CSV table of C-alpha atoms in Angstrom, one decimal:
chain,number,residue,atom,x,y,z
A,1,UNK,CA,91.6,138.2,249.3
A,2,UNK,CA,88.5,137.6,251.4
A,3,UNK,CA,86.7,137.1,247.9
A,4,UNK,CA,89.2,134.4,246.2
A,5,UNK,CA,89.0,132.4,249.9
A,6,UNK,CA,85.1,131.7,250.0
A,7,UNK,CA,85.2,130.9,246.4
A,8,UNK,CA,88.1,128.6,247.0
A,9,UNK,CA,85.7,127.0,249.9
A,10,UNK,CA,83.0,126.6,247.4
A,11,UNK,CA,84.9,125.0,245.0
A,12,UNK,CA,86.0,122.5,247.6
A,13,UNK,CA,83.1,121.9,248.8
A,14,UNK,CA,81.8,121.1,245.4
A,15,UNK,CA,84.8,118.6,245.1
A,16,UNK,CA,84.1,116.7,248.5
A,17,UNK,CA,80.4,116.8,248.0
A,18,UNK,CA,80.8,115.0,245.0
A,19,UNK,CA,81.0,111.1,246.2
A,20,UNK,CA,79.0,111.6,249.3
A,21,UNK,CA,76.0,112.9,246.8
A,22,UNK,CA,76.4,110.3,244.4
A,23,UNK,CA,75.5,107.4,247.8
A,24,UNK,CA,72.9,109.3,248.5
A,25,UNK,CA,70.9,109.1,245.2
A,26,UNK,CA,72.4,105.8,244.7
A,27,UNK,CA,70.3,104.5,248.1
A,28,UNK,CA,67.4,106.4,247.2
A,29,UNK,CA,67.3,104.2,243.6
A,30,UNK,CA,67.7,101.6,246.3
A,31,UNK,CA,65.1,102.8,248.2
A,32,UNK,CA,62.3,103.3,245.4
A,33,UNK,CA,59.0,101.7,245.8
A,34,UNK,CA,56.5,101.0,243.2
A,35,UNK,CA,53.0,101.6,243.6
A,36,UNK,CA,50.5,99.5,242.3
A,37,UNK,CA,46.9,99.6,242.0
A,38,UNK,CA,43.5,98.4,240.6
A,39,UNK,CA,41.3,100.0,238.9
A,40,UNK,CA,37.2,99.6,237.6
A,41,UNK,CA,36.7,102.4,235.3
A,42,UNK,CA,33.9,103.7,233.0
A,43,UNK,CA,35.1,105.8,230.7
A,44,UNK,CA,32.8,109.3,230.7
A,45,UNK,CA,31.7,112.1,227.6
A,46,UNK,CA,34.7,113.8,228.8
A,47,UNK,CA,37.5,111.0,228.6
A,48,UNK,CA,35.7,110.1,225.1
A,49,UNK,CA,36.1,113.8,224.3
A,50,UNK,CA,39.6,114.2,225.5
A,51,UNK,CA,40.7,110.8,223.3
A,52,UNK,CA,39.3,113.1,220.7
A,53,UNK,CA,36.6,110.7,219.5
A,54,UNK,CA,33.9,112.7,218.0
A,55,UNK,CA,31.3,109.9,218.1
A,56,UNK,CA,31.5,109.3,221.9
A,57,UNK,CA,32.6,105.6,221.5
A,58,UNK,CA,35.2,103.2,219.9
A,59,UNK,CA,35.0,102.3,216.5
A,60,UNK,CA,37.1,98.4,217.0
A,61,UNK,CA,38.6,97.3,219.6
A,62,UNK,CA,42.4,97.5,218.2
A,63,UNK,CA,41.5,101.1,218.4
A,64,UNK,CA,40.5,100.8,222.0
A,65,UNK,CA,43.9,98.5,223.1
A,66,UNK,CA,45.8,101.3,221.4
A,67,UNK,CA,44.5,104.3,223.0
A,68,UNK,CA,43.6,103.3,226.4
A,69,UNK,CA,47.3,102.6,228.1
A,70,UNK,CA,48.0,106.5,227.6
A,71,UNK,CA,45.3,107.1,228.5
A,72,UNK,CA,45.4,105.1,232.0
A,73,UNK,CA,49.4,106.5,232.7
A,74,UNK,CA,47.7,109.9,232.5
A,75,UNK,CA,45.2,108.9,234.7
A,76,UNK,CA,47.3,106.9,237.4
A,77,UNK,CA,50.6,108.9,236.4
A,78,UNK,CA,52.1,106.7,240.2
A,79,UNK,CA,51.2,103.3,239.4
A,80,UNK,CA,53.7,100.9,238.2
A,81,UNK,CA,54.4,97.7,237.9
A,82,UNK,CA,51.7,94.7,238.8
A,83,UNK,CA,48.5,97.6,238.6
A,84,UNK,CA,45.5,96.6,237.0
A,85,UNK,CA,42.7,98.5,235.2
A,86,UNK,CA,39.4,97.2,234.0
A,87,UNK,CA,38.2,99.7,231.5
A,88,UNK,CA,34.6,99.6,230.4
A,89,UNK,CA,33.6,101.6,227.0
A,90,UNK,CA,31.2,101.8,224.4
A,91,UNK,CA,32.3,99.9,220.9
A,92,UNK,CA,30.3,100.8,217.5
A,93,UNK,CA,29.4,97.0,216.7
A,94,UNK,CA,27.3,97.6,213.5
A,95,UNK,CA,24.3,95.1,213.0
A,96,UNK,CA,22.0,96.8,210.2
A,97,UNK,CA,18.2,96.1,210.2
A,98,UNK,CA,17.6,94.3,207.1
A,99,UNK,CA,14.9,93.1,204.8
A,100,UNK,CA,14.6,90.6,202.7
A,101,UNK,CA,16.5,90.8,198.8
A,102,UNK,CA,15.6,87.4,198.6
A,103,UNK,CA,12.9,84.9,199.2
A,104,UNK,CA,13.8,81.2,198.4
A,105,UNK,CA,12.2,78.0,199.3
A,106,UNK,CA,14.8,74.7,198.8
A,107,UNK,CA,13.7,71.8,197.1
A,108,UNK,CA,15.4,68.6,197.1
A,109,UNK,CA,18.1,68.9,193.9
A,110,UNK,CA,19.2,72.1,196.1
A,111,UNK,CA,20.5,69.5,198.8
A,112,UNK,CA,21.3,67.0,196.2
A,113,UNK,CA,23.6,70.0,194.5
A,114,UNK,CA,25.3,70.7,197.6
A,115,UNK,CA,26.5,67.4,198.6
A,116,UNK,CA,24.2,66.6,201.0
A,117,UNK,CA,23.1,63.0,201.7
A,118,UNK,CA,19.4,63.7,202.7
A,119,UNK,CA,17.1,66.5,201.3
A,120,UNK,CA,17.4,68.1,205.1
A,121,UNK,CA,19.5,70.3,207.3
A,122,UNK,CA,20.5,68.7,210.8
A,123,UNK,CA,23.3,71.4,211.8
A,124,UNK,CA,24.8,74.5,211.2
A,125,UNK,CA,27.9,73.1,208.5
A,126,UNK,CA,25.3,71.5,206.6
A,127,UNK,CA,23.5,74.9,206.2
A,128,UNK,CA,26.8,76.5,205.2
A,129,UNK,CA,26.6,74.0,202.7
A,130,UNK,CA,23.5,74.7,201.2
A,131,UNK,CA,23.9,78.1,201.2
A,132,UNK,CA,27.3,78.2,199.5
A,133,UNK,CA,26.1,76.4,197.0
A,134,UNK,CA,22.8,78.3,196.3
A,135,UNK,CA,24.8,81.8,196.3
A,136,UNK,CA,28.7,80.9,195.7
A,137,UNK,CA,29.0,84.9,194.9
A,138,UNK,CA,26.6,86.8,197.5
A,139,UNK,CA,26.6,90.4,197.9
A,140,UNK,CA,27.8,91.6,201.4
A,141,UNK,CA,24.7,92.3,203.5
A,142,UNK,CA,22.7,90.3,201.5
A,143,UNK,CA,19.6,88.7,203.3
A,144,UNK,CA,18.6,85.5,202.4
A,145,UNK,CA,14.6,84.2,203.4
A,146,UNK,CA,15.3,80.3,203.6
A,147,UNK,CA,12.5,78.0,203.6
A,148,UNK,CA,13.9,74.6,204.4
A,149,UNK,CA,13.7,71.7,206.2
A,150,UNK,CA,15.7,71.1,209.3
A,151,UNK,CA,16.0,67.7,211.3
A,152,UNK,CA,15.5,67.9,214.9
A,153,UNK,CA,16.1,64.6,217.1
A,154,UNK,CA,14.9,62.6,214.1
A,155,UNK,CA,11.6,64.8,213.3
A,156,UNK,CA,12.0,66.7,210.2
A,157,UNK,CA,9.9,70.3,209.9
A,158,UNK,CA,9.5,72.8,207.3
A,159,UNK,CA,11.3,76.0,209.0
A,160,UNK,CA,11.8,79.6,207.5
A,161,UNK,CA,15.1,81.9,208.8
A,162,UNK,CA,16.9,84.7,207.7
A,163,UNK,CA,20.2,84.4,206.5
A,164,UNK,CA,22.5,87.6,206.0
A,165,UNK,CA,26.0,87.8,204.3
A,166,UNK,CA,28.5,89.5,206.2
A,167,UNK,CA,31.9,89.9,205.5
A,168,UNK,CA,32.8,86.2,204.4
A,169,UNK,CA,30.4,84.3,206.1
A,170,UNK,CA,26.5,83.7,207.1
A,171,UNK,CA,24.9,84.7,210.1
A,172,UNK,CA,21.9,83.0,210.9
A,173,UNK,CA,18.5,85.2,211.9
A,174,UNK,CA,15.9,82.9,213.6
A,175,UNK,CA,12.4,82.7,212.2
A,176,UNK,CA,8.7,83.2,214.2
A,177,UNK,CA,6.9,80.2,213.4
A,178,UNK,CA,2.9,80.3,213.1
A,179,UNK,CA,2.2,78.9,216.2
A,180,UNK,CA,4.4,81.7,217.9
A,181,UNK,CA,2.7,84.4,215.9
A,182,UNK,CA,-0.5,82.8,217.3
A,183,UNK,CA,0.8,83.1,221.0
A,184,UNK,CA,1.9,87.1,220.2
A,185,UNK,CA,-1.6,87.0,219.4
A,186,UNK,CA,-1.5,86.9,215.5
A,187,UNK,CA,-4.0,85.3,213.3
A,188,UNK,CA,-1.3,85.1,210.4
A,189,UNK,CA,2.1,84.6,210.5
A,190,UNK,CA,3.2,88.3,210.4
A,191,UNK,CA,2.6,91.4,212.0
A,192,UNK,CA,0.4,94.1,211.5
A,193,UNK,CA,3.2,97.2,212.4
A,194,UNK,CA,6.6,97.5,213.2
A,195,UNK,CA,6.1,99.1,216.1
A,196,UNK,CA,4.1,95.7,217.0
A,197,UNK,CA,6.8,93.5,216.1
A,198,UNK,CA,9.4,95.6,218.3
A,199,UNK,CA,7.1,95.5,221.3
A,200,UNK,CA,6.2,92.1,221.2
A,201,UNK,CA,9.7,90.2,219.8
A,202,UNK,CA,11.7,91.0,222.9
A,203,UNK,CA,8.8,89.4,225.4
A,204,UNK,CA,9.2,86.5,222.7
A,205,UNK,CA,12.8,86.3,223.0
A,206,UNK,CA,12.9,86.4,226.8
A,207,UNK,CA,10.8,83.2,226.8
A,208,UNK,CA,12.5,81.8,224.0
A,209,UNK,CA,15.6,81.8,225.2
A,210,UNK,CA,14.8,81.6,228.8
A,211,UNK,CA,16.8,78.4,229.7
A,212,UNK,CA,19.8,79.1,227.2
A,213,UNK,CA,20.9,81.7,229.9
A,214,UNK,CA,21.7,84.4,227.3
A,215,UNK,CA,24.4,86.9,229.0
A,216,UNK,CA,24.3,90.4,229.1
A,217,UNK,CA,25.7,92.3,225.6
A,218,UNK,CA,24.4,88.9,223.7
A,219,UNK,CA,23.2,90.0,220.5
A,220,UNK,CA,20.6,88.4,218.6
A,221,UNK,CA,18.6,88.8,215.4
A,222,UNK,CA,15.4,87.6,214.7
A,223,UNK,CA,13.1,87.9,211.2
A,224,UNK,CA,9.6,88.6,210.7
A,225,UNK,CA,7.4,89.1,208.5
A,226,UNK,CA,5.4,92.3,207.7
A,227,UNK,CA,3.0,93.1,205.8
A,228,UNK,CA,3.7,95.9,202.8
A,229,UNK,CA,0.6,97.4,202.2
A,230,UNK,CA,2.1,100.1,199.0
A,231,UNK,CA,3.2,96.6,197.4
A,232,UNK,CA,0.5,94.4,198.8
A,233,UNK,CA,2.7,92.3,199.9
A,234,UNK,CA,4.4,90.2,203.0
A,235,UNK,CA,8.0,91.0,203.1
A,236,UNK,CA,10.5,89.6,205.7
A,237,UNK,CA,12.8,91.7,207.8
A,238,UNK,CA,15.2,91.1,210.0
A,239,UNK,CA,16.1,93.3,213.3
A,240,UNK,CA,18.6,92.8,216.2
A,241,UNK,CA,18.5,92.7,219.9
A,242,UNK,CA,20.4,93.2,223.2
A,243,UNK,CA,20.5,91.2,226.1
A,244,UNK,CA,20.9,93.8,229.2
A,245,UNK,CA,21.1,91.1,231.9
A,246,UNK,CA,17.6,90.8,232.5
A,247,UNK,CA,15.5,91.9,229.5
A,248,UNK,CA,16.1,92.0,225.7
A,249,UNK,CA,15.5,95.7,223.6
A,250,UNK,CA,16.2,96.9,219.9
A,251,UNK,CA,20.0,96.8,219.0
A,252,UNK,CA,21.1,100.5,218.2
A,253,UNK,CA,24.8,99.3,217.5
A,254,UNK,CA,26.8,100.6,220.1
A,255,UNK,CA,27.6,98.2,223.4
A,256,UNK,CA,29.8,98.3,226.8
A,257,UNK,CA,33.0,96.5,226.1
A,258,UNK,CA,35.4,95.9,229.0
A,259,UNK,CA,39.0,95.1,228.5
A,260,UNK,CA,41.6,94.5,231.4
A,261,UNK,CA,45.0,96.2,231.2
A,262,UNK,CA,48.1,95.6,233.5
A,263,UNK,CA,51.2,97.9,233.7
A,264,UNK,CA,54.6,95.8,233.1
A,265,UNK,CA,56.8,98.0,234.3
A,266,UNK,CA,57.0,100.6,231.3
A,267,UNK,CA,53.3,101.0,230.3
A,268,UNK,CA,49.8,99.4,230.1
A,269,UNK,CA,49.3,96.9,228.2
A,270,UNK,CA,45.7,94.9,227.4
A,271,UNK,CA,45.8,92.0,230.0
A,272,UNK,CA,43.6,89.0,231.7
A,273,UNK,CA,45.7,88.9,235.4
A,274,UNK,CA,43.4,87.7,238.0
A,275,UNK,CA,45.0,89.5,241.7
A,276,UNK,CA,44.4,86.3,243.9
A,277,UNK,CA,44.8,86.0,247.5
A,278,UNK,CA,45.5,82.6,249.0
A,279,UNK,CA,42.5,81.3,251.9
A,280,UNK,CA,42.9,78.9,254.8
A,281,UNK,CA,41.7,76.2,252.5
A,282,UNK,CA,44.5,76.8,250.1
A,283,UNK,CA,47.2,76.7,252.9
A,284,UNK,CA,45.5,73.4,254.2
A,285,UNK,CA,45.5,71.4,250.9
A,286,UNK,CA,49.3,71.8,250.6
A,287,UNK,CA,49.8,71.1,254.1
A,288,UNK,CA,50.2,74.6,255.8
A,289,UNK,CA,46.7,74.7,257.5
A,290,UNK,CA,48.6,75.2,260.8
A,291,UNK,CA,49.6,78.5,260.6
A,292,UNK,CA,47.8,79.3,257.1
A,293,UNK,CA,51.1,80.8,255.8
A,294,UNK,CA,54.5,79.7,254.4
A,295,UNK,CA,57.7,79.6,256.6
A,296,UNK,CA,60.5,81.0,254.8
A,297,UNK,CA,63.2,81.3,257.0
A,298,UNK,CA,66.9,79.8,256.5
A,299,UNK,CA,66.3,76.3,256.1
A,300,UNK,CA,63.1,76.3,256.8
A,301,UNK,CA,60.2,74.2,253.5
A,302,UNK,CA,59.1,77.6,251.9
A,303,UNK,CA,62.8,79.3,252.1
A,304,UNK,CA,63.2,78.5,248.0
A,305,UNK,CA,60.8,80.4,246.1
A,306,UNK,CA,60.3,77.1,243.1
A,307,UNK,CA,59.0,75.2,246.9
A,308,UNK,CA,55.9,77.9,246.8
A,309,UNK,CA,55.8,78.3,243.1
A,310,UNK,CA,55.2,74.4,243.7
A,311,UNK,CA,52.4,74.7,246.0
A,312,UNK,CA,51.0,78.2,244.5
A,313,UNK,CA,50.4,75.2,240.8
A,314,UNK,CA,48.9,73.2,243.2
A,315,UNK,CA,46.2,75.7,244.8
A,316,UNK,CA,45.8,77.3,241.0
A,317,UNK,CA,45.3,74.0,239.4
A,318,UNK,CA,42.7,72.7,241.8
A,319,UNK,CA,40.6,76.0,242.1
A,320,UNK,CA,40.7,77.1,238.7
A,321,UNK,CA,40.8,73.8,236.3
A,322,UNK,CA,39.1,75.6,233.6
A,323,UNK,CA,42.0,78.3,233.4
A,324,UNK,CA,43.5,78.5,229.9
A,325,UNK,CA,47.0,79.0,228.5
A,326,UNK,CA,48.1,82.7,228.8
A,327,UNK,CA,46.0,83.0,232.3
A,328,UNK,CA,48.0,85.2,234.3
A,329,UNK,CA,47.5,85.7,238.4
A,330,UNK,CA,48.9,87.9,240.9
A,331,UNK,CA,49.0,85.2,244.1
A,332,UNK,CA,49.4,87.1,247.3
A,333,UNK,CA,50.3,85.0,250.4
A,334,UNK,CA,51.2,85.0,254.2
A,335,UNK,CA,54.6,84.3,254.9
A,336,UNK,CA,56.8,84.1,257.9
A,337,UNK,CA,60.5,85.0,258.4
A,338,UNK,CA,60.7,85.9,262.3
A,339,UNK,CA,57.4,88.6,261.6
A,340,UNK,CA,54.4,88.0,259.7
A,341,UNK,CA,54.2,89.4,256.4
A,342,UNK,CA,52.3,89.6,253.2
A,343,UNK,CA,54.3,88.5,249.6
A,344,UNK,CA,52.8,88.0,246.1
A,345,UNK,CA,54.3,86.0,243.3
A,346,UNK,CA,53.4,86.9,239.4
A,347,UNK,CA,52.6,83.7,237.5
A,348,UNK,CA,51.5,82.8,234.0
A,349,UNK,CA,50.0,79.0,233.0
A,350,UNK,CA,52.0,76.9,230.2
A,351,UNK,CA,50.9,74.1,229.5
A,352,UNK,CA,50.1,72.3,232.1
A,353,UNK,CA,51.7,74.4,235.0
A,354,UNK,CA,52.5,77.9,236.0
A,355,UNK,CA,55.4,79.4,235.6
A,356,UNK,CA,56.8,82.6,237.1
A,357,UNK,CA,56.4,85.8,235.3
């Protein structure tokens, strides 16, 4: 008997437990809090290795936005919705050194033939069509040597660039001209080595392009001309180089890519939010430089979230006019509802305005 009795108060207590549990996990549902965070993150050999990429880098970037989120939910297995990740990693962005398949100096009929009004080239769609129409079927990686002449704020002058085929279209190599061979400290318009050319072209790039304020992972090829001495003969090539920020060095095709992820909820996915946090400026231009926060208590201006949403357009449109459709931001703001507290509104530009996400 003593048996069957505590089994019969187990059971019941099973039964009565059975409501009273089912609050409890209800409220802590209630109760859950999502952590967010934000991340900068380079990836290392051993996160390269454990994506099982033999190479050490990325071969496109679709790869890249497709592995990354699992990888950052294995990472930050806590952090939910409204994190942010900025991943850096290195991207295999092939740029073969070429030489020259063909050397070609235009003649009048050439520009004639390709529609052109004048026998000259004043910008980069008149080149195309020149080029189209001297090779309508080019061979991918082809490299052109063009000798032609180009009109520059009404001065026309005989230049030579390197042109290279790549996958549907032309990408232009910029020439040395004589005079800059002469101030590399040539007496002919080539060099004597390779190992010349790639010492002095990057010190001729850095003042070339001085004032164009190149930006670091700018890529840029240049051709020059070399003597052959087994075919006794000058041959052009053409080589690529890196901006690092500060100095330009030979392209070995493999650069730092970032790409910025944000988790919605479910998983990471690639993203451009900007987390922004309102200043006392911000408050003042819409007219809550008093306190430098937003009042929403009952019946108070900011109780409605569309009269912040109104404001937060207002602060985003002024500070960031260049922002373009798709911008996301992550506004955080003071607010006050009897106690001073910290909210953030998710917003997205349309158009014209932002919208709520």
């Amino acid at each position: 008997m003593k048996k069957i009795f505590y089994s019969f108060a187990i059971l019941s207590l099973l039964f009565t437990s059975c409501n009273p549990m089912e609050d409890i996990y209800a409220e802590i549902d209630a109760q859950e809090v999502v952590i967010s965070g934000e991340s900068v993150y380079t990836l290392s050999d051993a996160d390269y290795t454990a994506l099982k990429l033999n190479f050490g880098n990325f071969s496109n970037l679709n790869d890249a936005k497709t592995m990354l989120p699992a990888f950052l939910s294995r990472k930050y297995p806590a952090w939910g919705k409204e994190s942010l990740a900025a991943v850096t990693f290195k991207l295999f962005n092939k740029k073969n050194d070429q030489k020259s398949l063909i050397t070609y100096k235009a003649n009048d009929q050439d520009y004639t033939d390709a529609g052109l009004r004048f026998p000259n080239i004043s910008n980069y769609e008149q080149m195309l069509q020149l080029l189209n129409s001297l090779y309508p079927t080019p061979d991918n990686r082809v490299l052109v040597s063009l000798t032609y002449t180009e009109r520059d704020s009404g001065i026309n002058s005989e230049v030579e660039d390197g042109f290279i085929y790549s996958n549907g279209t032309w990408e232009k190599s910029s020439g040395i001209t004589l005079d800059e061979y002469k101030a590399m400290g040539e007496s002919r318009a080539q060099f004597s080595s390779e190992d010349e050319a790639l010492v002095k072209i990057p010190v001729y790039l850095k003042n070339k392009l001085a004032y164009e304020a190149p930006k670091a992972g700018d890529i840029e090829g240049v051709m020059y001309k070399l003597y052959d001495s087994n075919d006794r003969v000058v041959k052009s090539y053409v080589v690529f180089f890196i901006y690092d920020g500060a100095n330009w060095a030979k392209y070995n095709n493999v650069i730092n890519q970032t790409i910025k992820f944000g988790h919605d909820g479910i998983s990471w996915v690639p993203d451009n939010t900007v987390k922004y946090t309102l200043t006392n400026a911000d408050y003042t231009l819409v007219g809550n430089g008093q306190y430098n926060n937003f009042d929403v208590r009952t019946g108070k201006a900011e109780e409605p979230e569309t009269k912040r949403l109104e404001k937060i357009n207002t602060i985003l449109l002024n500070n960031f006019p260049s922002s373009t459709d798709g911008q996301k931001y992550i506004v955080s703001y003071n607010i006050y509802n009897g106690a001073n507290d910290v909210w953030s509104l998710a917003v997205i530009k349309e158009g014209n305005a932002y919208v709520k996400q």
